[in-house]
Each structure stands twice: as C-alpha cells, then as structure tokens.
Amino acid sequence: MITIQKYVRAQSLEEAWELNQSKRNRIIGGMLWLRLGSGSVNTAIDLSGLGLNTIEETDEEFSIGAMVSLRDLEMHEGLNSYSCGAVKNAVKDIVGVQFRNMATVGGSIWGRFGFSDVLTVFLALDTYVELYKGGIMSLEEFASMRADNDILVRIIVKKTPGKAVYTSMRNQRTDFPVLACAVSCLDGEYRLSVGARPARARVFRDEKGILAGGITEQSAKDFAQYAGKTVHTGSNMRGSAVYRSHLVKVLTERSLQELGGM
Amino acid sequence: MEIKLKLNGRAVTGSVDADTILLDFLRQKGCLSVKRGCDTSNCGLCTVLMDGKPILSCSMLAARADGHEIYTLEGLQEEAAEFTGFIADQGADQCGFCNPGFVMNTIALLRENPDPSDDEIRAFLAGNLCRCSGYEGQLRGIRTFLESRRA
Ligand SMILES: Cc1cc2nc3c(=O)[nH]c(=O)nc-3n(C[C@H](O)[C@H](O)[C@H](O)COP(=O)(O)OP(=O)(O)OC[C@H]3O[C@@H](n4cnc5c(N)ncnc54)[C@H](O)[C@@H]3O)c2cc1C
Ligand code: FES
Ligand code: FES
C-alpha cells in the first residue's frame, strides 16, 4: 500500500495542476487503484472540493466531471437513455455498489487500464476529454497517449444520434472482464470498441463496408468474423489469446444483432 | 491534521495523518462494527454510509471524510433490527464475520429501493462477500422480511 506524507484538498485546478508537476505528488480520484500500489506519495492532491462531481446535460452533450462516480453514471437517466443502457451495462458489475460510489470517471479514464469497462464503453460513443492544460481532444486520441502531469477535468459525450450496446464476458460476476465489447452506430458510422484484450481498449471501424447495407444475420456474422481476425488479443490469467479471439467473434455478433433489433 | 465530521449524528474531531484510513479512525472512535476484511476494496465488510451512500471505509482517507457525515452500524441499530432477525432465522450467518457489511449495505438498499426484487437484492449486495454461506440464507432472510412488511 502507498504511504502519503501530506494531504491537500485543492482549492483550484491551477493549484492542483501546480502540485501535480512534482513526480512525487499524485492526484487522487476514488483512490481505489492508487492505494493498491506501492511507494511513497509526497502530496495527495484531492480534487473533491472543485465541484467536478456533476453530470450536466444539454441538447447537444453530456458534460461529466472527473469526480463523478461510476454509480452516478449507472444511475443517470439521460445518459442511459441516450446510450440505450450501454453505460449502465458497462459499470454495473464493477465490484459492488459501495465501490462504484467511490471510483471516479476521471481515475478510470486517466488510468487507461487494459481491463477497463469504462474506457471501452466511452470509446464506442462520441466522447472527448478535457485536460486542464491540454484542452479538448477525442477520447480515442487520449487513450493512445502516455500519461503525463496534466489533469483530466471532464469528459464530454456528444449526443450524436445513434445506438449502442455493451456486453462483457466475466469468469465471475464482479471479476475483471475477460473481454469487453461495445458496438455503436453513430450518424451511420459503425464502431466496435474492444477492451480487456487484455491490452487497452481500441476502436475498430467497418473499413471494408461489411455493414454498409445495414445489420442482417449475415452481415453481423461477417463483421464478427472480420473482427475476430482484426482485433489483436493476448493471454493472461483470465483467458488465453485463442479464447479471447473466439469471444471477440461471439460478443461482436451478439451485440450487432442486438443493435440491429434482432 | 485536524478533521471534523459528524459520526452517528454527533460531531467528532480528531487528529489524523495524511494517510490515516477512515476505517482505522472509526475504530479509534469506538465503532468496532467496522472491520477490515480484504483491505483491497473487494469484500464490502468495511461498509459505512458517507452522506447517506454506502462506501468502503478501508479505501477512503480519513482526511477526505472531513466535513462529511458518517454512519456506522453503531448508529443504525434500530433500522438494522427491523430485518436482522429475519436473516438470523434463516441461519444465514455462520461465522458472522461478513455480517456488519451486509447489514450496512442492506440498509442502503432498502432506503434506495424499499421493495427490491431478488435480482435487485443480488445486484445491490454483489459487493459483499461471504466465505461461509453461499448467500441464499441472506437472500431468503431479506425476502421474508419484505413479505412480512407487505402483509
Ligand atoms: C479491486 C478492483 C477491481 C476493479 N474492477 C474493475 C472492473 O471490473 N472493470 C473496470 O472497468 N474497472 C475496474 N477497476 C478499476 C476501477 O473501476 C477504477 O477505474 C479505478 O479504481 C480508478 O479509479 P479511481 O477513481 O479509484 O482512481 P484513482 O485510483 O484515484 O486514480 C487512478 C490514477 O489516475 C490518476 N488520476 C485520477 N483522477 C485524475 C484526474 N482527474 N486527472 C489526472 N489524473 C487522475 C491518479 O493519480 C492515478 O494515477 C477495479 C479496481 C479495483 C481496485
Ligand atoms: S475490507 Fe474494505 S472492501 Fe474488504
Ligand atoms: S458467515 Fe462467515 S463470512 Fe459470511
């Protein structure tokens, strides 16, 4: 477990950012992941006093503060109505209610964890991150970057018209996913986001136009076969690469069928 | 550093280190129902209510609780007594170690959803692990409590 010398509840993002420039200081979100690490943190920088714990909804977008909990995501009617329940389905099996009341969107997205259900689902939506110094960029771009000393302020989900479906395979209900899969069709563009490969989630598009004529039993099957060949998987204690590649096909086909109303 | 919070309805203050864990602070304040199980945010044994929401006190800094309201089982005896007898009647507890966490999270469940279905009970209590029972006894106990309340 980590040790902490000093605790500061930041009064402004500027104060938090300045403190975060020292390598020995750390931002704390829900602290659930952070505390399982080892070593010594000089100053723990708490963002909980900055009002970043709200989800704001307008006609165009959802603005989700970095300190919003996973439970808030699960319970937000607007977000779940827009995402067809995909966001709720992504987080509902993460450990337990108590855990989800503490784990934050900011920590989950910042961590860019390979196993992340949270990153997987938001990559399938039209999502952006706002960094305090780095400004706004697409989540896809952010997910491929290495962590630096900036601060994630909020994520933005545009209400691009469309539908989404989330599924995952777990060895046991509240365990990490063996594979996480989200599909969406936004403004006519299909996206497949696959996480827990076990590497970090990535977006795959319908580059071959397999779904160009819409979702049918056959096109869902064909796209699933294509995904099985395209999505790179690996092995860890939860499953082998071969098993995961099989799951890519099964979860992609099932999710597409659901997306297509079959 | 000094922290000030409301614990089981009473104002308390205390001096804590930056990395003092809320669980340890609460035990120092005499709330011995709050127990450490896994210490890795997995088992739910250390559940307390912070501003009315169930959280894991093993994973929260005491400093972060400054200015907030915490309830432990010590402060919720009456609310717990409404249903714990039904759980005991089903022989749900064996060693009983998981019980305080289960009771706290059941209180949170029933406040949020006074008449949950079996699936809703299972989903809400999924973060409370029990090494002995297989969970059916707890489920039956809560179900009989709900039935008795409906009758
Ligand atoms: C036992 C356990 C089981 C889990 N199971 C799952 C699972 O099944 N599925 C899943 O998707 N996830 C799972 N997770 C991950 C969890 O959902 C969170 O994503 C994780 O705990 C990080 O969120 P946090 O709020 O706790 O962040 P913290 O632990 O506080 O922070 C994580 C990292 O992000 C940095 N950070 C936090 N917030 C910011 C910010 N706003 N700006 C910049 N940097 C920041 C911190 O410095 C730290 O480096 C699990 C975690 C644990 C501990
Ligand atoms: S002791 Fe806190 S979750 Fe297990
Ligand atoms: S009764 Fe023994 S851990 Fe639950």
PDB file of N, CA, C and O in Angstrom, chain A residues 1-7 9 28-32 35-36 46-48 67 71-72 75 95-99 101-102 173-174, chain B residues 1 18-19 21 39-42 44 47 53-56 58-61 63-66 68 105 112 122-124 126-128:
ATOM      1  N   MET A   1       0.830  -1.204   0.000  1.00  0.00           N
ATOM      2  CA  MET A   1       0.000   0.000   0.000  1.00  0.00           C
ATOM      3  C   MET A   1       0.870   1.262   0.000  1.00  0.00           C
ATOM      4  O   MET A   1       1.936   1.271   0.599  1.00  0.00           O
ATOM      5  N   ILE A   2       0.364   2.305  -0.600  1.00  0.00           N
ATOM      6  CA  ILE A   2       1.132   3.544  -0.654  1.00  0.00           C
ATOM      7  C   ILE A   2       1.119   4.250   0.717  1.00  0.00           C
ATOM      8  O   ILE A   2       0.207   4.045   1.518  1.00  0.00           O
ATOM      9  N   THR A   3       2.122   5.052   0.928  1.00  0.00           N
ATOM     10  CA  THR A   3       2.093   5.936   2.098  1.00  0.00           C
ATOM     11  C   THR A   3       2.003   7.376   1.581  1.00  0.00           C
ATOM     12  O   THR A   3       2.456   7.660   0.473  1.00  0.00           O
ATOM     13  N   ILE A   4       1.396   8.238   2.367  1.00  0.00           N
ATOM     14  CA  ILE A   4       1.183   9.629   1.935  1.00  0.00           C
ATOM     15  C   ILE A   4       1.692  10.562   3.038  1.00  0.00           C
ATOM     16  O   ILE A   4       1.364  10.381   4.213  1.00  0.00           O
ATOM     17  N   GLN A   5       2.525  11.521   2.639  1.00  0.00           N
ATOM     18  CA  GLN A   5       3.075  12.448   3.647  1.00  0.00           C
ATOM     19  C   GLN A   5       2.124  13.611   3.939  1.00  0.00           C
ATOM     20  O   GLN A   5       2.023  14.072   5.055  1.00  0.00           O
ATOM     21  N   LYS A   6       1.465  14.081   2.886  1.00  0.00           N
ATOM     22  CA  LYS A   6       0.672  15.314   3.039  1.00  0.00           C
ATOM     23  C   LYS A   6      -0.598  15.210   2.213  1.00  0.00           C
ATOM     24  O   LYS A   6      -0.570  14.624   1.127  1.00  0.00           O
ATOM     25  N   TYR A   7      -1.677  15.773   2.731  1.00  0.00           N
ATOM     26  CA  TYR A   7      -2.962  15.739   2.005  1.00  0.00           C
ATOM     27  C   TYR A   7      -3.406  17.161   1.745  1.00  0.00           C
ATOM     28  O   TYR A   7      -3.422  17.988   2.661  1.00  0.00           O
ATOM     29  N   ARG A   9      -6.591  19.333  -0.082  1.00  0.00           N
ATOM     30  CA  ARG A   9      -7.837  19.418  -0.847  1.00  0.00           C
ATOM     31  C   ARG A   9      -7.718  20.676  -1.699  1.00  0.00           C
ATOM     32  O   ARG A   9      -7.817  21.789  -1.180  1.00  0.00           O
ATOM     33  N   ILE A  28      -5.601  12.291  -6.465  1.00  0.00           N
ATOM     34  CA  ILE A  28      -6.421  11.151  -6.056  1.00  0.00           C
ATOM     35  C   ILE A  28      -7.856  11.321  -6.560  1.00  0.00           C
ATOM     36  O   ILE A  28      -8.489  12.341  -6.360  1.00  0.00           O
ATOM     37  N   GLY A  29      -8.307  10.288  -7.249  1.00  0.00           N
ATOM     38  CA  GLY A  29      -9.707  10.235  -7.677  1.00  0.00           C
ATOM     39  C   GLY A  29     -10.449   9.481  -6.587  1.00  0.00           C
ATOM     40  O   GLY A  29     -10.557   9.939  -5.443  1.00  0.00           O
ATOM     41  N   GLY A  30     -10.911   8.283  -6.888  1.00  0.00           N
ATOM     42  CA  GLY A  30     -11.526   7.448  -5.852  1.00  0.00           C
ATOM     43  C   GLY A  30     -10.459   6.801  -4.978  1.00  0.00           C
ATOM     44  O   GLY A  30     -10.733   6.259  -3.918  1.00  0.00           O
ATOM     45  N   MET A  31      -9.222   6.799  -5.462  1.00  0.00           N
ATOM     46  CA  MET A  31      -8.046   6.255  -4.781  1.00  0.00           C
ATOM     47  C   MET A  31      -8.047   4.733  -4.685  1.00  0.00           C
ATOM     48  O   MET A  31      -7.213   4.149  -4.007  1.00  0.00           O
ATOM     49  N   LEU A  32      -8.994   4.104  -5.340  1.00  0.00           N
ATOM     50  CA  LEU A  32      -9.123   2.647  -5.193  1.00  0.00           C
ATOM     51  C   LEU A  32      -7.978   1.911  -5.875  1.00  0.00           C
ATOM     52  O   LEU A  32      -7.450   0.937  -5.347  1.00  0.00           O
ATOM     53  N   ARG A  35      -4.291   3.232  -4.247  1.00  0.00           N
ATOM     54  CA  ARG A  35      -3.834   2.788  -2.928  1.00  0.00           C
ATOM     55  C   ARG A  35      -3.298   1.362  -2.957  1.00  0.00           C
ATOM     56  O   ARG A  35      -2.577   0.953  -2.056  1.00  0.00           O
ATOM     57  N   LEU A  36      -3.623   0.607  -4.006  1.00  0.00           N
ATOM     58  CA  LEU A  36      -3.107  -0.760  -4.083  1.00  0.00           C
ATOM     59  C   LEU A  36      -1.656  -0.788  -4.565  1.00  0.00           C
ATOM     60  O   LEU A  36      -1.004  -1.824  -4.510  1.00  0.00           O
ATOM     61  N   ASP A  46      -6.277  16.140  -3.614  1.00  0.00           N
ATOM     62  CA  ASP A  46      -7.689  15.732  -3.661  1.00  0.00           C
ATOM     63  C   ASP A  46      -8.481  16.744  -4.491  1.00  0.00           C
ATOM     64  O   ASP A  46      -8.473  17.946  -4.200  1.00  0.00           O
ATOM     65  N   LEU A  47      -9.175  16.235  -5.514  1.00  0.00           N
ATOM     66  CA  LEU A  47      -9.967  17.121  -6.389  1.00  0.00           C
ATOM     67  C   LEU A  47     -11.417  17.231  -5.915  1.00  0.00           C
ATOM     68  O   LEU A  47     -12.250  17.815  -6.598  1.00  0.00           O
ATOM     69  N   SER A  48     -11.730  16.640  -4.730  1.00  0.00           N
ATOM     70  CA  SER A  48     -13.144  16.513  -4.369  1.00  0.00           C
ATOM     71  C   SER A  48     -13.801  17.833  -3.975  1.00  0.00           C
ATOM     72  O   SER A  48     -15.019  17.895  -3.834  1.00  0.00           O
ATOM     73  N   MET A  67     -14.755  13.861 -11.166  1.00  0.00           N
ATOM     74  CA  MET A  67     -15.012  13.215  -9.877  1.00  0.00           C
ATOM     75  C   MET A  67     -16.396  12.569  -9.800  1.00  0.00           C
ATOM     76  O   MET A  67     -16.828  12.123  -8.733  1.00  0.00           O
ATOM     77  N   ARG A  71     -21.099   4.951  -9.986  1.00  0.00           N
ATOM     78  CA  ARG A  71     -22.501   4.748  -9.607  1.00  0.00           C
ATOM     79  C   ARG A  71     -23.387   5.863 -10.184  1.00  0.00           C
ATOM     80  O   ARG A  71     -24.511   5.615 -10.593  1.00  0.00           O
ATOM     81  N   ASP A  72     -22.858   7.096 -10.199  1.00  0.00           N
ATOM     82  CA  ASP A  72     -23.615   8.202 -10.806  1.00  0.00           C
ATOM     83  C   ASP A  72     -23.853   7.924 -12.290  1.00  0.00           C
ATOM     84  O   ASP A  72     -24.921   8.215 -12.815  1.00  0.00           O
ATOM     85  N   MET A  75     -26.652   5.418 -12.676  1.00  0.00           N
ATOM     86  CA  MET A  75     -27.992   5.857 -12.285  1.00  0.00           C
ATOM     87  C   MET A  75     -28.502   7.033 -13.122  1.00  0.00           C
ATOM     88  O   MET A  75     -29.632   7.464 -12.936  1.00  0.00           O
ATOM     89  N   VAL A  95     -17.237  -4.565  -9.228  1.00  0.00           N
ATOM     90  CA  VAL A  95     -17.101  -4.883  -7.801  1.00  0.00           C
ATOM     91  C   VAL A  95     -18.417  -4.828  -7.015  1.00  0.00           C
ATOM     92  O   VAL A  95     -18.956  -5.856  -6.631  1.00  0.00           O
ATOM     93  N   GLY A  96     -18.921  -3.651  -6.707  1.00  0.00           N
ATOM     94  CA  GLY A  96     -20.135  -3.555  -5.890  1.00  0.00           C
ATOM     95  C   GLY A  96     -20.562  -2.103  -5.808  1.00  0.00           C
ATOM     96  O   GLY A  96     -19.809  -1.197  -6.192  1.00  0.00           O
ATOM     97  N   VAL A  97     -21.770  -1.878  -5.277  1.00  0.00           N
ATOM     98  CA  VAL A  97     -22.317  -0.525  -5.200  1.00  0.00           C
ATOM     99  C   VAL A  97     -21.381   0.402  -4.413  1.00  0.00           C
ATOM    100  O   VAL A  97     -21.127   1.548  -4.808  1.00  0.00           O
ATOM    101  N   GLN A  98     -20.875  -0.100  -3.278  1.00  0.00           N
ATOM    102  CA  GLN A  98     -20.022   0.741  -2.425  1.00  0.00           C
ATOM    103  C   GLN A  98     -18.789   1.194  -3.193  1.00  0.00           C
ATOM    104  O   GLN A  98     -18.352   2.337  -3.101  1.00  0.00           O
ATOM    105  N   PHE A  99     -18.206   0.251  -3.947  1.00  0.00           N
ATOM    106  CA  PHE A  99     -17.020   0.539  -4.752  1.00  0.00           C
ATOM    107  C   PHE A  99     -17.356   1.591  -5.811  1.00  0.00           C
ATOM    108  O   PHE A  99     -16.621   2.560  -5.999  1.00  0.00           O
ATOM    109  N   ASN A 101     -19.624   3.789  -5.764  1.00  0.00           N
ATOM    110  CA  ASN A 101     -19.850   5.111  -5.166  1.00  0.00           C
ATOM    111  C   ASN A 101     -18.539   5.869  -4.986  1.00  0.00           C
ATOM    112  O   ASN A 101     -18.540   7.073  -4.748  1.00  0.00           O
ATOM    113  N   MET A 102     -17.426   5.161  -5.043  1.00  0.00           N
ATOM    114  CA  MET A 102     -16.128   5.809  -4.809  1.00  0.00           C
ATOM    115  C   MET A 102     -15.295   5.964  -6.077  1.00  0.00           C
ATOM    116  O   MET A 102     -14.617   6.979  -6.246  1.00  0.00           O
ATOM    117  N   ARG A 173     -19.244 -12.861 -11.705  1.00  0.00           N
ATOM    118  CA  ARG A 173     -19.976 -11.612 -11.900  1.00  0.00           C
ATOM    119  C   ARG A 173     -19.172 -10.320 -11.664  1.00  0.00           C
ATOM    120  O   ARG A 173     -19.233  -9.400 -12.456  1.00  0.00           O
ATOM    121  N   THR A 174     -18.460 -10.250 -10.541  1.00  0.00           N
ATOM    122  CA  THR A 174     -17.819  -8.973 -10.214  1.00  0.00           C
ATOM    123  C   THR A 174     -16.303  -8.976 -10.474  1.00  0.00           C
ATOM    124  O   THR A 174     -15.596  -8.096 -10.003  1.00  0.00           O
TER     125      THR A 174
ATOM    126  N   MET B   1      -3.092  16.378  10.825  1.00  0.00           N
ATOM    127  CA  MET B   1      -4.107  17.403  10.574  1.00  0.00           C
ATOM    128  C   MET B   1      -5.368  17.106  11.374  1.00  0.00           C
ATOM    129  O   MET B   1      -5.635  15.965  11.725  1.00  0.00           O
ATOM    130  N   ALA B  18      -1.896  12.139   7.115  1.00  0.00           N
ATOM    131  CA  ALA B  18      -2.407  12.296   5.745  1.00  0.00           C
ATOM    132  C   ALA B  18      -2.921  10.963   5.204  1.00  0.00           C
ATOM    133  O   ALA B  18      -3.852  10.932   4.414  1.00  0.00           O
ATOM    134  N   ASP B  19      -2.298   9.857   5.621  1.00  0.00           N
ATOM    135  CA  ASP B  19      -2.728   8.571   5.068  1.00  0.00           C
ATOM    136  C   ASP B  19      -3.497   7.706   6.063  1.00  0.00           C
ATOM    137  O   ASP B  19      -3.615   6.488   5.878  1.00  0.00           O
ATOM    138  N   ILE B  21      -6.461   5.858   7.360  1.00  0.00           N
ATOM    139  CA  ILE B  21      -7.616   5.321   6.632  1.00  0.00           C
ATOM    140  C   ILE B  21      -8.862   5.506   7.507  1.00  0.00           C
ATOM    141  O   ILE B  21      -8.810   5.352   8.732  1.00  0.00           O
ATOM    142  N   ASP B  39      -9.110  -5.535   2.649  1.00  0.00           N
ATOM    143  CA  ASP B  39      -8.275  -4.341   2.543  1.00  0.00           C
ATOM    144  C   ASP B  39      -7.912  -4.007   1.094  1.00  0.00           C
ATOM    145  O   ASP B  39      -6.971  -3.267   0.844  1.00  0.00           O
ATOM    146  N   THR B  40      -8.628  -4.601   0.129  1.00  0.00           N
ATOM    147  CA  THR B  40      -8.339  -4.303  -1.285  1.00  0.00           C
ATOM    148  C   THR B  40      -9.616  -3.903  -2.031  1.00  0.00           C
ATOM    149  O   THR B  40      -9.738  -4.109  -3.229  1.00  0.00           O
ATOM    150  N   SER B  41     -10.592  -3.389  -1.328  1.00  0.00           N
ATOM    151  CA  SER B  41     -11.854  -2.879  -1.902  1.00  0.00           C
ATOM    152  C   SER B  41     -12.734  -3.950  -2.535  1.00  0.00           C
ATOM    153  O   SER B  41     -13.535  -3.641  -3.410  1.00  0.00           O
ATOM    154  N   ASN B  42     -12.574  -5.185  -2.097  1.00  0.00           N
ATOM    155  CA  ASN B  42     -13.317  -6.263  -2.761  1.00  0.00           C
ATOM    156  C   ASN B  42     -14.450  -6.875  -1.947  1.00  0.00           C
ATOM    157  O   ASN B  42     -15.365  -7.440  -2.526  1.00  0.00           O
ATOM    158  N   GLY B  44     -16.470  -5.687   0.951  1.00  0.00           N
ATOM    159  CA  GLY B  44     -17.630  -4.961   1.480  1.00  0.00           C
ATOM    160  C   GLY B  44     -17.789  -5.006   2.989  1.00  0.00           C
ATOM    161  O   GLY B  44     -18.721  -4.412   3.536  1.00  0.00           O
ATOM    162  N   THR B  47     -18.079  -1.600   5.032  1.00  0.00           N
ATOM    163  CA  THR B  47     -19.074  -0.629   4.536  1.00  0.00           C
ATOM    164  C   THR B  47     -19.590   0.311   5.626  1.00  0.00           C
ATOM    165  O   THR B  47     -19.990  -0.133   6.703  1.00  0.00           O
ATOM    166  N   LYS B  53     -24.586   7.470   1.514  1.00  0.00           N
ATOM    167  CA  LYS B  53     -24.259   6.474   0.489  1.00  0.00           C
ATOM    168  C   LYS B  53     -23.283   5.433   1.034  1.00  0.00           C
ATOM    169  O   LYS B  53     -22.321   5.796   1.726  1.00  0.00           O
ATOM    170  N   PRO B  54     -23.485   4.160   0.689  1.00  0.00           N
ATOM    171  CA  PRO B  54     -22.547   3.152   1.178  1.00  0.00           C
ATOM    172  C   PRO B  54     -21.187   3.272   0.493  1.00  0.00           C
ATOM    173  O   PRO B  54     -21.120   3.392  -0.733  1.00  0.00           O
ATOM    174  N   ILE B  55     -20.137   3.271   1.279  1.00  0.00           N
ATOM    175  CA  ILE B  55     -18.768   3.323   0.741  1.00  0.00           C
ATOM    176  C   ILE B  55     -17.891   2.336   1.514  1.00  0.00           C
ATOM    177  O   ILE B  55     -18.303   1.804   2.549  1.00  0.00           O
ATOM    178  N   LEU B  56     -16.688   2.131   1.018  1.00  0.00           N
ATOM    179  CA  LEU B  56     -15.746   1.200   1.649  1.00  0.00           C
ATOM    180  C   LEU B  56     -14.761   2.006   2.498  1.00  0.00           C
ATOM    181  O   LEU B  56     -13.908   2.723   1.968  1.00  0.00           O
ATOM    182  N   CYS B  58     -12.299   1.060   4.156  1.00  0.00           N
ATOM    183  CA  CYS B  58     -10.894   0.615   4.073  1.00  0.00           C
ATOM    184  C   CYS B  58     -10.156   1.347   2.971  1.00  0.00           C
ATOM    185  O   CYS B  58      -8.942   1.274   2.874  1.00  0.00           O
ATOM    186  N   SER B  59     -10.907   2.004   2.088  1.00  0.00           N
ATOM    187  CA  SER B  59     -10.280   2.590   0.903  1.00  0.00           C
ATOM    188  C   SER B  59     -10.466   4.101   0.841  1.00  0.00           C
ATOM    189  O   SER B  59     -10.253   4.705  -0.206  1.00  0.00           O
ATOM    190  N   MET B  60     -10.851   4.679   1.947  1.00  0.00           N
ATOM    191  CA  MET B  60     -11.109   6.128   1.974  1.00  0.00           C
ATOM    192  C   MET B  60     -10.168   6.773   2.990  1.00  0.00           C
ATOM    193  O   MET B  60     -10.027   6.271   4.103  1.00  0.00           O
ATOM    194  N   LEU B  61      -9.563   7.876   2.610  1.00  0.00           N
ATOM    195  CA  LEU B  61      -8.736   8.597   3.577  1.00  0.00           C
ATOM    196  C   LEU B  61      -9.643   9.255   4.612  1.00  0.00           C
ATOM    197  O   LEU B  61     -10.687   9.819   4.257  1.00  0.00           O
ATOM    198  N   ALA B  63      -8.978  11.915   6.008  1.00  0.00           N
ATOM    199  CA  ALA B  63      -8.940  13.348   5.661  1.00  0.00           C
ATOM    200  C   ALA B  63     -10.055  13.705   4.689  1.00  0.00           C
ATOM    201  O   ALA B  63     -10.602  14.805   4.728  1.00  0.00           O
ATOM    202  N   ARG B  64     -10.391  12.776   3.816  1.00  0.00           N
ATOM    203  CA  ARG B  64     -11.436  13.069   2.828  1.00  0.00           C
ATOM    204  C   ARG B  64     -12.821  13.115   3.478  1.00  0.00           C
ATOM    205  O   ARG B  64     -13.746  13.718   2.939  1.00  0.00           O
ATOM    206  N   ALA B  65     -12.962  12.470   4.625  1.00  0.00           N
ATOM    207  CA  ALA B  65     -14.256  12.472   5.305  1.00  0.00           C
ATOM    208  C   ALA B  65     -14.478  13.766   6.089  1.00  0.00           C
ATOM    209  O   ALA B  65     -15.564  14.006   6.608  1.00  0.00           O
ATOM    210  N   ASP B  66     -13.449  14.602   6.150  1.00  0.00           N
ATOM    211  CA  ASP B  66     -13.555  15.876   6.868  1.00  0.00           C
ATOM    212  C   ASP B  66     -14.755  16.663   6.330  1.00  0.00           C
ATOM    213  O   ASP B  66     -14.886  16.856   5.122  1.00  0.00           O
ATOM    214  N   HIS B  68     -17.851  15.741   6.376  1.00  0.00           N
ATOM    215  CA  HIS B  68     -18.955  14.890   5.899  1.00  0.00           C
ATOM    216  C   HIS B  68     -19.646  14.192   7.075  1.00  0.00           C
ATOM    217  O   HIS B  68     -19.213  14.289   8.225  1.00  0.00           O
ATOM    218  N   ASN B 105     -25.036  -2.500   4.055  1.00  0.00           N
ATOM    219  CA  ASN B 105     -25.397  -2.324   2.648  1.00  0.00           C
ATOM    220  C   ASN B 105     -26.875  -2.650   2.416  1.00  0.00           C
ATOM    221  O   ASN B 105     -27.499  -2.091   1.514  1.00  0.00           O
ATOM    222  N   GLU B 112     -32.897   3.025  -0.610  1.00  0.00           N
ATOM    223  CA  GLU B 112     -32.991   3.437  -2.020  1.00  0.00           C
ATOM    224  C   GLU B 112     -34.157   2.742  -2.720  1.00  0.00           C
ATOM    225  O   GLU B 112     -34.805   3.313  -3.586  1.00  0.00           O
ATOM    226  N   ARG B 122     -29.725  -9.175  -5.187  1.00  0.00           N
ATOM    227  CA  ARG B 122     -28.437  -9.798  -5.569  1.00  0.00           C
ATOM    228  C   ARG B 122     -27.489  -8.749  -6.150  1.00  0.00           C
ATOM    229  O   ARG B 122     -26.305  -8.731  -5.826  1.00  0.00           O
ATOM    230  N   ALA B 123     -28.018  -7.884  -7.014  1.00  0.00           N
ATOM    231  CA  ALA B 123     -27.156  -6.887  -7.674  1.00  0.00           C
ATOM    232  C   ALA B 123     -26.606  -5.899  -6.644  1.00  0.00           C
ATOM    233  O   ALA B 123     -25.417  -5.570  -6.661  1.00  0.00           O
ATOM    234  N   PHE B 124     -27.453  -5.446  -5.723  1.00  0.00           N
ATOM    235  CA  PHE B 124     -27.010  -4.428  -4.766  1.00  0.00           C
ATOM    236  C   PHE B 124     -25.995  -5.002  -3.780  1.00  0.00           C
ATOM    237  O   PHE B 124     -25.083  -4.312  -3.338  1.00  0.00           O
ATOM    238  N   ALA B 126     -23.936  -7.485  -4.361  1.00  0.00           N
ATOM    239  CA  ALA B 126     -22.880  -8.255  -5.040  1.00  0.00           C
ATOM    240  C   ALA B 126     -21.483  -7.918  -4.520  1.00  0.00           C
ATOM    241  O   ALA B 126     -20.566  -8.727  -4.633  1.00  0.00           O
ATOM    242  N   GLY B 127     -21.332  -6.738  -3.939  1.00  0.00           N
ATOM    243  CA  GLY B 127     -20.013  -6.349  -3.432  1.00  0.00           C
ATOM    244  C   GLY B 127     -19.799  -6.741  -1.977  1.00  0.00           C
ATOM    245  O   GLY B 127     -18.862  -6.275  -1.340  1.00  0.00           O
ATOM    246  N   ASN B 128     -20.666  -7.588  -1.431  1.00  0.00           N
ATOM    247  CA  ASN B 128     -20.485  -8.096  -0.061  1.00  0.00           C
ATOM    248  C   ASN B 128     -20.188  -9.579  -0.143  1.00  0.00           C
ATOM    249  O   ASN B 128     -21.064 -10.367  -0.498  1.00  0.00           O
TER     250      ASN B 128
END
